[in-house]
C-alpha cells in the first residue's frame, strides 16, 4: 500500500513499519472516499498483534495528527515545528514516527488538499467542454446562411448529482463578447495572484 | 393556462406579448420570463414561473401558427375566439393589437425543429473569489471563478446557468474560446 514500506533506512522500530500504511489507510477513508477501509481491516492487516483498544487509540492519534496537518495545509517549516512539538509532548510520538508522518505528508499533501477543496465545492462545476464549428445551412434569416457558428457543449456537475449538459450556439460576435469577458477575468486574476 | 392569463394585469400581458413577438421577429434573443415573473409577484400577482412559461409557450405557438398560415388580424381573433372562449377581453385586445402592429414581419420558417436542442448565448456575468476556510479545512486558500451564463433556450425563454471553475479550468476554458475564434475566422 504505502511507499513508506520501501524506505531505505535501517529497519525502523516496530511501531513504524506499518505506520506509513496506516496513514495511507486513514487518508483513503478520510480524503479519497474509500469508505470500506474499516478499523478492523486496518488492524488485521497492519497490527494483527495489537489489542483492539490499543489499535483504536493509535488510529485516533494518527488520524488526529493528519487532520491537523491537512487542515492547516502545512508547509515543510510548519510541519517540522509541529512534529517536533509532538515528540516533546507527554504521550506524543517518537522521532521515528515523526519521520514517517513527515514523509507521508510530503507525498500526499497536494492530493489531500485537492480532495478537501473538492469537498467544499457544492455548486455546479464545469467538468468538461466540447465544441465544434458548423456552417449554418438553414436559417430564419436569409443573410445568416453560410455563416459559421460555434456549438459548445458544457458538462456541469453538482456534488453527487448527475451531469447536466448545456448546449449553446455562439456566432463570431458572441465569441468576441465572451473573450472580452474572459480577458477581464484574467486581468483580475493576475492582480489577485500578485497581491497574495 | 387560460385562467392564469385572467389574473395577469393587461399591461403585463401586453409586455409579455410584445417580447414574444419581438423574439419571433429576431429583434431580441428571448423572453425574460424570470424577470417578468418577479415583477408580477412583487405587485402581488400570484403566478408561478411554470405558469408564466406555459402562457409564453401558448402565445408563442399562437403567433407562429398564425404567421405560417398568413392570418390577418381578424382571422386570428376569430380563430382565437372559437378555440379559447374563456380568454379575458383585455387579453384578446392585446393579442389583436400586437398582431396588427407586428404580425406581418414574423417570418415563417420550417427549420425550427433543427434548432430544438441548442440554446443561444446571450450574456455572461462573472465573479472571482478565494475560498479561505471550510469546516473540513481551515486553510483552503484556493481561488475560483463563478460564471453565470444568460441563455435563451430554444423556446425563447431566458434562463441563467451558473457554474464554478478553478484557475486551471478557467485557463482551459479561455484557451478553447480563443481557438473557437480562430476557427470561426478562417471558415
Short mmCIF file of C-alpha atoms in Angstrom, two decimals:
data_model
loop_
_atom_site.label_atom_id
_atom_site.label_comp_id
_atom_site.label_asym_id
_atom_site.label_seq_id
_atom_site.Cartn_x
_atom_site.Cartn_y
_atom_site.Cartn_z
CA UNK A 1 0.00 0.00 0.00
CA UNK A 2 2.38 2.71 1.13
CA UNK A 3 5.65 3.97 -0.23
CA UNK A 4 6.88 4.13 3.35
CA UNK A 5 7.34 0.37 3.34
CA UNK A 6 10.15 0.71 0.84
CA UNK A 7 12.24 3.08 2.95
CA UNK A 8 15.98 2.64 2.67
CA UNK A 9 16.70 3.10 6.36
CA UNK A 10 17.86 0.57 8.90
CA UNK A 11 14.82 -1.48 9.95
CA UNK A 12 12.54 1.01 11.68
CA UNK A 13 11.20 0.29 15.14
CA UNK A 14 8.19 -2.00 15.38
CA UNK A 15 5.64 0.82 15.51
CA UNK A 16 6.89 2.43 12.32
CA UNK A 17 6.94 -0.18 9.60
CA UNK A 18 3.20 -0.38 9.23
CA UNK A 19 2.66 3.26 10.24
CA UNK A 20 3.03 4.52 6.70
CA UNK A 21 0.46 2.02 5.58
CA UNK A 22 -1.84 3.06 8.43
CA UNK A 23 -1.59 6.71 7.42
CA UNK A 24 -2.43 5.72 3.89
CA UNK A 25 -5.44 3.73 5.10
CA UNK A 26 -6.65 6.70 7.14
CA UNK A 27 -6.23 9.01 4.15
CA UNK A 28 -8.05 6.62 1.83
CA UNK A 29 -11.09 6.73 4.08
CA UNK A 30 -11.00 10.40 5.07
CA UNK A 31 -9.87 12.07 1.88
CA UNK A 32 -10.07 9.67 -1.02
CA UNK A 33 -13.58 8.45 -0.37
CA UNK A 34 -12.84 4.77 0.26
CA UNK A 35 -15.42 4.14 2.93
CA UNK A 36 -14.80 0.40 3.04
CA UNK A 37 -11.43 0.72 4.75
CA UNK A 38 -12.53 -0.03 8.27
CA UNK A 39 -10.63 -0.01 11.50
CA UNK A 40 -10.91 -3.80 11.71
CA UNK A 41 -9.47 -4.21 8.25
CA UNK A 42 -6.52 -1.99 9.04
CA UNK A 43 -5.83 -3.67 12.36
CA UNK A 44 -5.96 -7.13 10.85
CA UNK A 45 -3.66 -6.22 8.01
CA UNK A 46 -1.17 -3.98 9.76
CA UNK A 47 -1.21 -4.58 13.52
CA UNK A 48 -2.56 -8.09 13.97
CA UNK A 49 -0.80 -8.45 17.31
CA UNK A 50 -2.31 -5.31 18.79
CA UNK A 51 -5.38 -5.33 21.01
CA UNK A 52 -8.41 -3.57 19.53
CA UNK A 53 -8.43 -0.71 22.08
CA UNK A 54 -4.70 -0.21 21.65
CA UNK A 55 -5.11 -0.01 17.91
CA UNK A 56 -8.10 2.29 18.18
CA UNK A 57 -6.04 4.69 20.28
CA UNK A 58 -3.20 4.60 17.76
CA UNK A 59 -5.51 5.17 14.84
CA UNK A 60 -7.24 8.04 16.60
CA UNK A 61 -3.93 9.66 17.48
CA UNK A 62 -2.55 9.36 13.94
CA UNK A 63 -5.85 10.42 12.41
CA UNK A 64 -5.93 13.48 14.62
CA UNK A 65 -2.39 14.47 13.68
CA UNK A 66 -3.09 14.02 10.00
CA UNK A 67 -6.26 16.08 10.30
CA UNK A 68 -4.38 18.95 11.96
CA UNK A 69 -1.70 18.86 9.31
CA UNK A 70 -4.19 18.69 6.43
CA UNK A 71 -6.48 21.35 7.86
CA UNK A 72 -3.63 23.82 8.09
CA UNK A 73 -2.19 22.63 4.79
CA UNK A 74 1.20 22.78 6.49
CA UNK A 75 4.31 23.62 4.57
CA UNK A 76 7.63 21.97 5.47
CA UNK A 77 8.56 24.54 8.12
CA UNK A 78 5.21 24.37 9.84
CA UNK A 79 5.29 20.58 9.63
CA UNK A 80 8.72 20.32 11.22
CA UNK A 81 7.76 22.65 14.07
CA UNK A 82 4.51 20.79 14.60
CA UNK A 83 6.04 17.31 14.62
CA UNK A 84 8.94 18.37 16.84
CA UNK A 85 6.46 19.71 19.36
CA UNK A 86 4.58 16.41 19.19
CA UNK A 87 7.73 14.41 20.01
CA UNK A 88 8.30 16.51 23.13
CA UNK A 89 4.75 16.03 24.40
CA UNK A 90 3.66 13.58 27.06
CA UNK A 91 2.01 10.72 25.18
CA UNK A 92 3.18 12.17 21.91
CA UNK A 93 5.05 10.47 19.10
CA UNK A 94 8.57 9.10 18.67
CA UNK A 95 11.01 10.74 16.31
CA UNK A 96 10.82 7.69 14.07
CA UNK A 97 7.07 8.10 13.84
CA UNK A 98 7.56 11.80 13.13
CA UNK A 99 9.80 10.89 10.23
CA UNK A 100 7.21 8.54 8.76
CA UNK A 101 4.46 11.14 9.11
CA UNK A 102 6.63 13.81 7.51
CA UNK A 103 7.41 11.57 4.55
CA UNK A 104 3.76 10.66 4.14
CA UNK A 105 2.66 14.31 4.14
CA UNK A 106 5.30 15.32 1.61
CA UNK A 107 4.00 12.67 -0.75
CA UNK A 108 0.30 13.23 -0.23
CA UNK A 109 -0.08 16.93 0.54
CA UNK A 110 -1.20 18.06 -2.90
CA UNK A 111 -3.67 15.23 -3.39
CA UNK A 112 -5.20 15.56 0.05
CA UNK A 113 -5.55 19.32 -0.33
CA UNK A 114 -7.24 18.85 -3.68
CA UNK A 115 -9.66 16.41 -2.09
CA UNK A 116 -10.50 18.92 0.65
CA UNK A 117 -11.03 21.62 -1.97
CA UNK A 118 -13.42 19.37 -3.90
CA UNK A 119 -15.33 18.56 -0.75
CA UNK A 120 -16.20 22.24 -0.42
CA UNK A 121 -17.45 22.77 -3.97
CA UNK A 122 -21.19 22.37 -3.72
CA UNK A 123 -22.39 24.27 -6.77
CA UNK A 124 -22.24 23.39 -10.42
CA UNK A 125 -18.73 22.75 -11.58
CA UNK A 126 -17.63 22.71 -15.20
CA UNK A 127 -16.49 19.15 -15.69
CA UNK A 128 -15.92 19.10 -19.43
CA UNK A 129 -16.30 21.20 -22.52
CA UNK A 130 -16.50 20.29 -26.19
CA UNK A 131 -17.13 22.40 -29.24
CA UNK A 132 -17.34 22.37 -32.99
CA UNK A 133 -17.91 24.94 -35.70
CA UNK A 134 -20.88 24.49 -38.02
CA UNK A 135 -21.81 26.28 -41.18
CA UNK A 136 -25.42 27.37 -40.82
CA UNK A 137 -27.13 25.99 -43.89
CA UNK A 138 -30.67 26.90 -42.94
CA UNK A 139 -31.84 29.92 -41.13
CA UNK A 140 -34.78 32.10 -40.39
CA UNK A 141 -32.88 34.97 -41.96
CA UNK A 142 -31.57 34.72 -45.49
CA UNK A 143 -28.47 36.67 -44.53
CA UNK A 144 -27.47 34.10 -41.94
CA UNK A 145 -26.93 31.31 -44.42
CA UNK A 146 -23.37 30.11 -44.64
CA UNK A 147 -22.28 31.94 -41.52
CA UNK A 148 -20.15 29.84 -39.22
CA UNK A 149 -21.36 29.23 -35.70
CA UNK A 150 -19.68 27.51 -32.80
CA UNK A 151 -21.71 24.90 -30.99
CA UNK A 152 -20.42 24.45 -27.47
CA UNK A 153 -21.37 21.64 -25.13
CA UNK A 154 -20.63 22.10 -21.43
CA UNK A 155 -20.94 19.36 -18.87
CA UNK A 156 -21.98 20.72 -15.48
CA UNK A 157 -21.84 18.58 -12.37
CA UNK A 158 -23.03 19.26 -8.86
CA UNK A 159 -21.58 17.26 -5.96
CA UNK A 160 -23.04 13.80 -6.17
CA UNK A 161 -25.64 14.54 -8.82
CA UNK A 162 -25.96 13.59 -12.46
CA UNK A 163 -24.30 15.71 -15.09
CA UNK A 164 -26.27 18.39 -16.85
CA UNK A 165 -25.34 19.14 -20.44
CA UNK A 166 -25.66 22.70 -21.61
CA UNK A 167 -25.57 23.12 -25.37
CA UNK A 168 -25.08 26.63 -26.71
CA UNK A 169 -24.67 28.36 -30.01
CA UNK A 170 -22.19 31.22 -30.43
CA UNK A 171 -21.72 33.29 -33.56
CA UNK A 172 -18.50 35.22 -34.13
CA UNK A 173 -19.81 38.30 -32.33
CA UNK A 174 -20.83 36.27 -29.30
CA UNK A 175 -17.45 34.58 -29.14
CA UNK A 176 -15.83 38.02 -29.14
CA UNK A 177 -18.16 39.11 -26.38
CA UNK A 178 -17.19 36.05 -24.37
CA UNK A 179 -13.48 36.59 -24.99
CA UNK A 180 -13.73 40.15 -23.78
CA UNK A 181 -15.30 38.99 -20.51
CA UNK A 182 -12.76 36.21 -20.11
CA UNK A 183 -9.94 38.73 -20.54
CA UNK A 184 -11.45 40.80 -17.76
CA UNK A 185 -11.39 37.75 -15.52
CA UNK A 186 -7.79 37.02 -16.41
CA UNK A 187 -6.77 40.58 -15.58
CA UNK A 188 -8.45 40.33 -12.22
CA UNK A 189 -6.80 37.02 -11.56
CA UNK A 190 -3.35 38.39 -12.32
CA UNK A 191 -3.98 41.28 -9.96
CA UNK A 192 -5.09 38.81 -7.30
CA UNK A 193 -2.10 36.50 -7.55
CA UNK A 194 0.25 39.44 -7.45
CA UNK A 195 -1.06 40.61 -4.14
CA UNK A 196 -1.18 37.24 -2.37
CA UNK B 1 -53.11 28.45 -18.87
CA UNK B 2 -56.13 30.48 -19.91
CA UNK B 3 -57.26 31.04 -16.35
CA UNK B 4 -53.81 32.22 -15.37
CA UNK B 5 -53.98 34.82 -18.12
CA UNK B 6 -57.07 36.03 -16.28
CA UNK B 7 -55.03 37.11 -13.30
CA UNK B 8 -52.37 38.90 -15.33
CA UNK B 9 -52.91 42.64 -15.49
CA UNK B 10 -53.31 43.96 -19.02
CA UNK B 11 -50.06 45.90 -19.09
CA UNK B 12 -48.02 42.88 -18.01
CA UNK B 13 -49.74 40.66 -20.57
CA UNK B 14 -49.09 43.31 -23.22
CA UNK B 15 -45.42 43.41 -22.27
CA UNK B 16 -45.20 39.63 -22.47
CA UNK B 17 -46.82 39.55 -25.91
CA UNK B 18 -44.52 42.33 -27.09
CA UNK B 19 -41.47 40.33 -26.02
CA UNK B 20 -42.83 37.17 -27.64
CA UNK B 21 -43.44 38.80 -30.98
CA UNK B 22 -40.10 40.61 -30.87
CA UNK B 23 -38.40 37.30 -30.21
CA UNK B 24 -40.22 35.77 -33.19
CA UNK B 25 -39.04 38.75 -35.23
CA UNK B 26 -35.45 38.17 -34.08
CA UNK B 27 -35.26 41.57 -32.50
CA UNK B 28 -34.46 40.14 -29.08
CA UNK B 29 -32.79 36.84 -28.18
CA UNK B 30 -35.51 35.69 -25.86
CA UNK B 31 -38.32 36.34 -23.44
CA UNK B 32 -37.33 37.36 -19.94
CA UNK B 33 -39.87 35.22 -18.10
CA UNK B 34 -37.89 35.12 -14.85
CA UNK B 35 -37.72 38.88 -14.58
CA UNK B 36 -41.38 39.32 -15.57
CA UNK B 37 -42.44 36.74 -13.01
CA UNK B 38 -40.50 38.51 -10.27
CA UNK B 39 -42.14 41.82 -11.11
CA UNK B 40 -45.59 40.23 -11.21
CA UNK B 41 -45.05 38.63 -7.82
CA UNK B 42 -43.79 41.91 -6.37
CA UNK B 43 -47.01 43.60 -7.41
CA UNK B 44 -48.97 40.91 -5.62
CA UNK B 45 -49.97 38.68 -8.51
CA UNK B 46 -49.75 35.02 -7.59
CA UNK B 47 -48.26 33.37 -10.61
CA UNK B 48 -45.51 30.78 -10.77
CA UNK B 49 -42.65 30.72 -13.24
CA UNK B 50 -44.11 27.48 -14.62
CA UNK B 51 -47.48 29.10 -15.32
CA UNK B 52 -45.80 32.05 -16.99
CA UNK B 53 -43.72 29.68 -19.11
CA UNK B 54 -46.89 27.86 -20.22
CA UNK B 55 -48.59 31.11 -21.16
CA UNK B 56 -45.49 32.17 -23.07
CA UNK B 57 -45.42 28.92 -24.99
CA UNK B 58 -49.12 29.10 -25.82
CA UNK B 59 -48.95 32.67 -27.10
CA UNK B 60 -45.73 31.95 -28.98
CA UNK B 61 -47.32 28.99 -30.69
CA UNK B 62 -50.38 31.05 -31.49
CA UNK B 63 -48.34 33.76 -33.19
CA UNK B 64 -46.07 31.40 -35.09
CA UNK B 65 -49.01 29.32 -36.31
CA UNK B 66 -50.79 32.48 -37.38
CA UNK B 67 -47.66 33.54 -39.25
CA UNK B 68 -47.38 30.20 -41.01
CA UNK B 69 -51.00 30.43 -42.12
CA UNK B 70 -50.73 34.08 -43.05
CA UNK B 71 -53.64 35.03 -40.87
CA UNK B 72 -54.98 38.54 -40.88
CA UNK B 73 -55.75 40.19 -37.57
CA UNK B 74 -59.45 39.44 -37.91
CA UNK B 75 -58.82 35.78 -38.80
CA UNK B 76 -56.57 35.44 -35.78
CA UNK B 77 -59.15 36.91 -33.42
CA UNK B 78 -61.85 34.69 -34.89
CA UNK B 79 -59.69 31.58 -34.55
CA UNK B 80 -58.83 32.62 -31.03
CA UNK B 81 -62.41 33.24 -30.10
CA UNK B 82 -63.63 29.84 -31.19
CA UNK B 83 -60.72 27.99 -29.60
CA UNK B 84 -60.49 29.75 -26.29
CA UNK B 85 -63.77 31.18 -25.13
CA UNK B 86 -62.51 31.78 -21.61
CA UNK B 87 -59.89 34.36 -22.60
CA UNK B 88 -60.48 37.68 -20.89
CA UNK B 89 -61.46 40.52 -23.20
CA UNK B 90 -58.34 42.56 -22.42
CA UNK B 91 -56.15 39.63 -23.43
CA UNK B 92 -57.87 39.38 -26.80
CA UNK B 93 -57.43 43.12 -27.24
CA UNK B 94 -53.71 42.88 -26.53
CA UNK B 95 -53.25 39.99 -28.95
CA UNK B 96 -55.18 41.81 -31.64
CA UNK B 97 -53.13 44.97 -31.16
CA UNK B 98 -49.73 43.24 -31.09
CA UNK B 99 -50.54 41.14 -34.14
CA UNK B 100 -51.84 44.13 -36.01
CA UNK B 101 -48.69 46.11 -35.37
CA UNK B 102 -46.01 43.45 -35.82
CA UNK B 103 -47.61 40.28 -37.12
CA UNK B 104 -46.67 40.86 -40.75
CA UNK B 105 -42.95 40.74 -40.08
CA UNK B 106 -42.97 37.39 -38.33
CA UNK B 107 -41.19 35.15 -40.79
CA UNK B 108 -42.25 31.61 -41.39
CA UNK B 109 -39.55 29.03 -41.06
CA UNK B 110 -39.53 25.28 -41.38
CA UNK B 111 -36.22 24.71 -39.68
CA UNK B 112 -37.36 25.40 -36.14
CA UNK B 113 -37.19 21.71 -35.33
CA UNK B 114 -33.47 21.52 -36.05
CA UNK B 115 -32.69 24.21 -33.54
CA UNK B 116 -34.61 22.38 -30.86
CA UNK B 117 -31.78 21.36 -28.56
CA UNK B 118 -29.39 24.26 -28.80
CA UNK B 119 -29.70 27.42 -26.76
CA UNK B 120 -28.38 30.85 -27.64
CA UNK B 121 -25.73 32.52 -25.56
CA UNK B 122 -26.96 35.95 -24.53
CA UNK B 123 -24.59 37.32 -21.92
CA UNK B 124 -22.19 36.41 -19.14
CA UNK B 125 -21.57 37.66 -15.61
CA UNK B 126 -18.58 36.65 -13.55
CA UNK B 127 -17.11 36.76 -10.09
CA UNK B 128 -13.64 35.92 -8.85
CA UNK B 129 -13.37 34.60 -5.31
CA UNK B 130 -10.97 32.92 -2.95
CA UNK B 131 -12.27 30.17 -0.70
CA UNK B 132 -10.44 30.73 2.57
CA UNK B 133 -11.65 28.14 5.03
CA UNK B 134 -14.21 25.40 5.45
CA UNK B 135 -15.44 23.08 8.16
CA UNK B 136 -13.10 20.37 6.91
CA UNK B 137 -10.11 22.54 6.14
CA UNK B 138 -9.01 25.74 7.88
CA UNK B 139 -6.53 26.67 5.23
CA UNK B 140 -8.25 26.16 1.87
CA UNK B 141 -6.97 29.25 0.11
CA UNK B 142 -8.00 28.42 -3.41
CA UNK B 143 -9.11 30.99 -5.96
CA UNK B 144 -12.04 30.17 -8.25
CA UNK B 145 -14.22 31.85 -10.85
CA UNK B 146 -18.02 31.76 -10.75
CA UNK B 147 -19.71 32.39 -14.08
CA UNK B 148 -23.40 32.98 -14.80
CA UNK B 149 -24.45 32.49 -18.39
CA UNK B 150 -27.63 34.14 -19.62
CA UNK B 151 -29.08 31.70 -22.10
CA UNK B 152 -32.11 31.83 -24.41
CA UNK B 153 -33.44 28.28 -24.68
CA UNK B 154 -34.96 27.05 -27.95
CA UNK B 155 -38.45 28.18 -26.95
CA UNK B 156 -37.06 31.65 -26.43
CA UNK B 157 -37.11 31.78 -22.67
CA UNK B 158 -34.16 33.30 -20.93
CA UNK B 159 -32.62 31.41 -18.05
CA UNK B 160 -29.43 31.70 -16.03
CA UNK B 161 -26.93 28.92 -15.63
CA UNK B 162 -24.08 29.25 -13.13
CA UNK B 163 -21.03 27.21 -12.53
CA UNK B 164 -17.62 27.37 -10.89
CA UNK B 165 -14.17 26.91 -12.35
CA UNK B 166 -10.77 26.56 -10.70
CA UNK B 167 -7.93 28.58 -12.18
CA UNK B 168 -6.65 25.75 -14.39
CA UNK B 169 -10.20 25.02 -15.58
CA UNK B 170 -10.67 28.72 -16.35
CA UNK B 171 -7.43 28.85 -18.34
CA UNK B 172 -8.58 25.88 -20.37
CA UNK B 173 -12.00 27.49 -20.91
CA UNK B 174 -10.34 30.69 -22.12
CA UNK B 175 -7.99 28.79 -24.41
CA UNK B 176 -10.89 26.89 -26.00
CA UNK B 177 -12.74 30.10 -26.81
CA UNK B 178 -9.63 31.59 -28.35
CA UNK B 179 -9.35 28.50 -30.55
CA UNK B 180 -13.01 28.83 -31.46
CA UNK B 181 -12.49 32.44 -32.51
CA UNK B 182 -9.52 31.43 -34.65
CA UNK B 183 -11.50 28.72 -36.40
CA UNK B 184 -14.55 30.95 -36.94
CA UNK B 185 -12.33 33.50 -38.58
CA UNK B 186 -10.84 31.07 -41.04
CA UNK B 187 -14.06 29.33 -42.05
#
